[in-house]
Coordinates of N, CA and C in Angstrom, one line a residue:
M1 N 50.7 -146.1 -35.9 CA 49.5 -146.6 -35.3 C 49.9 -146.9 -33.8
S2 N 48.8 -146.6 -33.0 CA 48.6 -146.5 -31.7 C 48.2 -147.7 -31.0
G3 N 48.0 -148.7 -31.9 CA 47.4 -150.2 -31.4 C 46.2 -150.0 -30.9
K4 N 45.2 -148.9 -30.9 CA 44.1 -149.0 -30.5 C 43.0 -149.6 -31.7
P5 N 41.9 -150.2 -31.4 CA 40.9 -150.4 -32.2 C 40.4 -149.3 -32.7
W6 N 40.2 -149.4 -34.2 CA 39.9 -148.3 -35.3 C 38.4 -148.4 -35.5
G7 N 37.8 -149.5 -35.3 CA 36.2 -149.6 -35.6 C 35.2 -148.7 -35.3
P8 N 35.1 -148.2 -34.1 CA 34.1 -147.0 -33.6 C 34.3 -145.8 -34.1
Y9 N 35.8 -145.5 -34.2 CA 36.2 -144.3 -35.0 C 35.7 -144.1 -36.3
L10 N 36.1 -145.4 -37.0 CA 35.9 -145.4 -38.5 C 34.4 -145.3 -38.8
L11 N 33.4 -145.7 -37.9 CA 32.1 -145.7 -38.0 C 31.7 -144.3 -38.1
V12 N 32.1 -143.4 -37.0 CA 31.8 -142.1 -37.0 C 32.4 -141.4 -38.2
A13 N 33.6 -141.4 -38.5 CA 34.3 -140.9 -39.6 C 33.6 -141.1 -40.9
A14 N 33.3 -142.3 -41.1 CA 32.6 -142.7 -42.3 C 31.1 -142.0 -42.5
G15 N 30.5 -141.8 -41.2 CA 29.1 -140.8 -41.2 C 29.6 -139.6 -41.5
A16 N 30.5 -139.0 -41.0 CA 31.0 -137.7 -41.4 C 31.2 -137.4 -42.8
V17 N 32.1 -138.3 -43.3 CA 32.4 -138.2 -44.7 C 31.2 -138.3 -45.9
A18 N 30.3 -139.1 -45.1 CA 29.2 -139.3 -46.0 C 28.3 -138.0 -46.2
G19 N 28.1 -137.4 -45.0 CA 27.4 -136.1 -44.9 C 28.1 -135.2 -45.7
L20 N 29.3 -135.0 -45.7 CA 30.1 -134.0 -46.5 C 30.0 -134.5 -48.0
G21 N 30.1 -135.9 -48.2 CA 30.0 -136.3 -49.7 C 28.6 -135.9 -50.2
M22 N 27.5 -136.0 -49.3 CA 26.0 -135.7 -49.7 C 25.9 -134.1 -50.2
I23 N 26.6 -133.3 -49.4 CA 26.7 -131.8 -49.8 C 27.4 -131.5 -51.0
A24 N 28.6 -132.3 -51.2 CA 29.3 -132.1 -52.3 C 28.6 -132.6 -53.4
Y25 N 28.0 -133.6 -53.3 CA 27.1 -134.1 -54.5 C 25.7 -133.4 -54.9
G26 N 25.7 -132.5 -54.0 CA 24.4 -131.4 -54.4 C 23.1 -131.6 -53.7
F27 N 23.1 -132.8 -52.6 CA 22.2 -132.6 -51.9 C 22.0 -131.2 -51.0
A28 N 20.9 -131.2 -50.5 CA 20.7 -130.0 -49.5 C 21.8 -130.0 -48.3
V29 N 22.1 -128.6 -48.1 CA 23.1 -128.5 -47.1 C 22.5 -129.1 -45.8
W30 N 21.3 -128.7 -45.5 CA 20.6 -129.4 -44.1 C 20.7 -130.9 -44.1
V31 N 20.5 -131.7 -45.2 CA 20.6 -132.9 -45.1 C 22.1 -133.6 -44.9
G32 N 23.0 -133.0 -45.5 CA 24.3 -133.2 -45.0 C 24.7 -133.0 -43.7
G33 N 24.1 -132.0 -43.2 CA 24.6 -131.5 -42.0 C 23.8 -132.5 -40.8
A34 N 22.5 -132.9 -41.1 CA 21.9 -133.7 -40.2 C 22.6 -135.0 -40.2
V35 N 23.1 -135.4 -41.4 CA 23.8 -136.7 -41.4 C 25.1 -136.7 -40.5
I36 N 25.8 -135.8 -40.5 CA 26.9 -135.6 -39.7 C 26.6 -135.4 -38.3
G37 N 25.4 -134.9 -38.1 CA 25.0 -134.7 -36.6 C 24.6 -136.3 -36.1
F38 N 23.9 -136.7 -37.0 CA 23.6 -138.2 -36.4 C 24.6 -139.2 -36.3
A39 N 25.7 -139.0 -37.2 CA 26.9 -139.8 -36.9 C 27.5 -139.5 -35.7
L40 N 27.5 -138.2 -35.2 CA 28.1 -137.9 -33.9 C 27.3 -138.4 -32.9
I41 N 26.1 -138.3 -32.8 CA 25.2 -138.8 -32.0 C 25.3 -140.4 -31.8
A42 N 25.5 -141.1 -33.1 CA 25.8 -142.6 -32.9 C 27.2 -142.7 -32.4
G43 N 28.2 -141.8 -32.4 CA 29.4 -141.9 -31.6 C 29.1 -141.9 -30.3
A44 N 28.4 -141.0 -29.9 CA 28.1 -140.9 -28.3 C 27.5 -142.2 -27.9
A45 N 26.4 -142.8 -28.6 CA 26.2 -144.1 -28.2 C 27.1 -145.3 -28.0
L46 N 28.0 -145.1 -29.2 CA 28.9 -146.0 -29.3 C 29.9 -146.1 -28.0
R47 N 30.3 -144.8 -27.7 CA 31.1 -144.6 -26.5 C 30.4 -145.2 -25.3
L48 N 29.2 -145.0 -25.0 CA 28.4 -145.5 -23.9 C 28.2 -147.0 -23.8
I49 N 28.1 -147.7 -25.0 CA 28.0 -149.0 -25.2 C 29.3 -149.6 -25.2
V50 N 30.3 -149.4 -25.9 CA 31.5 -150.2 -26.1 C 32.5 -149.9 -25.0
P51 N 33.1 -151.1 -24.5 CA 33.9 -151.1 -23.1 C 35.1 -150.3 -23.4
D52 N 35.6 -149.7 -22.4 CA 36.9 -148.8 -22.6 C 37.9 -149.4 -23.5
G53 N 38.2 -150.7 -23.3 CA 39.4 -151.2 -24.0 C 39.2 -151.3 -25.4
R54 N 37.9 -151.3 -25.9 CA 37.5 -151.4 -27.2 C 37.1 -150.1 -28.1
A55 N 36.9 -149.2 -27.3 CA 36.4 -147.9 -27.8 C 37.5 -147.2 -28.7
G56 N 38.7 -147.7 -28.4 CA 39.8 -147.0 -29.5 C 39.9 -145.6 -29.5
L57 N 39.9 -145.1 -30.7 CA 40.2 -143.5 -30.8 C 39.1 -142.7 -30.5
L58 N 37.9 -143.4 -30.2 CA 37.0 -142.5 -29.5 C 37.0 -142.2 -28.0
G59 N 37.7 -143.0 -27.5 CA 38.1 -142.8 -26.0 C 39.1 -141.9 -25.7
V60 N 38.9 -140.5 -25.6 CA 39.8 -139.7 -25.3 C 39.9 -139.4 -23.9
R61 N 38.7 -138.9 -23.3 CA 38.6 -138.7 -21.9 C 37.9 -139.8 -21.3
T62 N 37.2 -139.5 -20.2 CA 36.4 -140.3 -19.6 C 35.2 -140.8 -20.5
R63 N 34.4 -141.9 -20.2 CA 33.4 -142.3 -21.0 C 32.2 -141.2 -21.0
R64 N 32.1 -140.7 -19.8 CA 30.8 -139.7 -19.6 C 31.2 -138.7 -20.4
V65 N 32.3 -137.8 -20.3 CA 32.7 -136.6 -20.7 C 32.7 -136.7 -22.4
D66 N 33.3 -138.0 -23.1 CA 33.2 -138.1 -24.4 C 31.8 -138.4 -25.1
A67 N 31.0 -139.0 -24.3 CA 29.6 -139.1 -24.7 C 28.9 -137.9 -24.7
I68 N 29.1 -137.0 -23.6 CA 28.5 -135.7 -23.5 C 28.7 -134.9 -24.4
V69 N 30.1 -135.0 -24.9 CA 30.8 -133.9 -26.1 C 30.0 -134.4 -27.3
F70 N 30.2 -135.7 -27.8 CA 29.6 -136.1 -29.0 C 28.1 -135.8 -29.1
L71 N 27.4 -135.9 -27.9 CA 26.0 -135.9 -28.0 C 25.6 -134.4 -28.1
V72 N 26.3 -133.6 -27.4 CA 26.1 -132.1 -27.5 C 26.5 -131.3 -29.1
L73 N 27.7 -131.9 -29.5 CA 27.9 -131.6 -30.8 C 26.8 -132.1 -31.9
G74 N 26.7 -133.2 -31.7 CA 25.8 -133.9 -32.7 C 24.3 -133.3 -32.6
S75 N 23.9 -133.0 -31.4 CA 22.5 -132.5 -31.3 C 22.4 -131.0 -31.8
A76 N 23.7 -130.1 -31.7 CA 23.6 -128.8 -32.3 C 23.7 -129.0 -33.7
L77 N 24.4 -129.9 -34.3 CA 24.5 -130.1 -35.6 C 23.1 -130.4 -36.4
V78 N 22.4 -131.5 -35.7 CA 21.0 -131.6 -36.0 C 20.0 -130.5 -36.0
A79 N 20.0 -129.8 -34.8 CA 19.1 -128.8 -34.5 C 19.5 -127.6 -35.5
G80 N 20.8 -127.4 -35.9 CA 21.1 -126.1 -36.7 C 20.6 -126.7 -38.1
S81 N 20.8 -127.9 -38.5 CA 20.3 -128.2 -39.8 C 18.9 -128.2 -40.0
L82 N 18.1 -128.5 -38.9 CA 16.8 -128.6 -39.2 C 16.1 -127.1 -38.9
N83 N 17.0 -126.2 -38.4 CA 16.6 -125.0 -38.3 C 16.7 -124.3 -39.7
L84 N 18.0 -124.7 -40.3 CA 18.0 -124.2 -41.7 C 17.0 -124.6 -42.7
L85 N 16.5 -125.8 -42.5 CA 15.4 -126.4 -43.3 C 14.1 -125.5 -43.0
L86 N 13.7 -125.1 -41.8 CA 12.6 -124.3 -41.3 C 12.9 -122.8 -42.1
R87 N 13.9 -122.4 -42.0 CA 14.0 -121.0 -42.4 C 13.9 -121.1 -44.1
M88 N 14.2 -122.2 -44.5 CA 14.2 -122.2 -46.1 C 12.6 -122.2 -46.6
H89 N 12.0 -122.9 -45.7 CA 10.6 -123.2 -45.9 C 9.6 -121.8 -45.6
S90 N 10.2 -121.1 -44.8 CA 9.4 -119.9 -44.3 C 9.6 -118.8 -45.2
T91 N 10.4 -119.0 -46.1 CA 10.6 -117.8 -47.3 C 10.0 -118.1 -48.5

């Protein structure tokens, strides 16, 4: 244990696990991908809101870099998931 708070990290990890669980239980892949993406976007918001001392394992680099990385990855997952949905409806 590193002695850092686990709260924000566990919220993001729980969202990612929820998205993977939805895919495993038969929901559409785009739904699970969107849930994971929104969990990462929530991680970006948490990293911006929560002070550095309480960010815990979300705080790896500077606050700005962490938030940008989470936001870009989350947005890419959401956009890819919605793109998958549009491709399914166009066929």
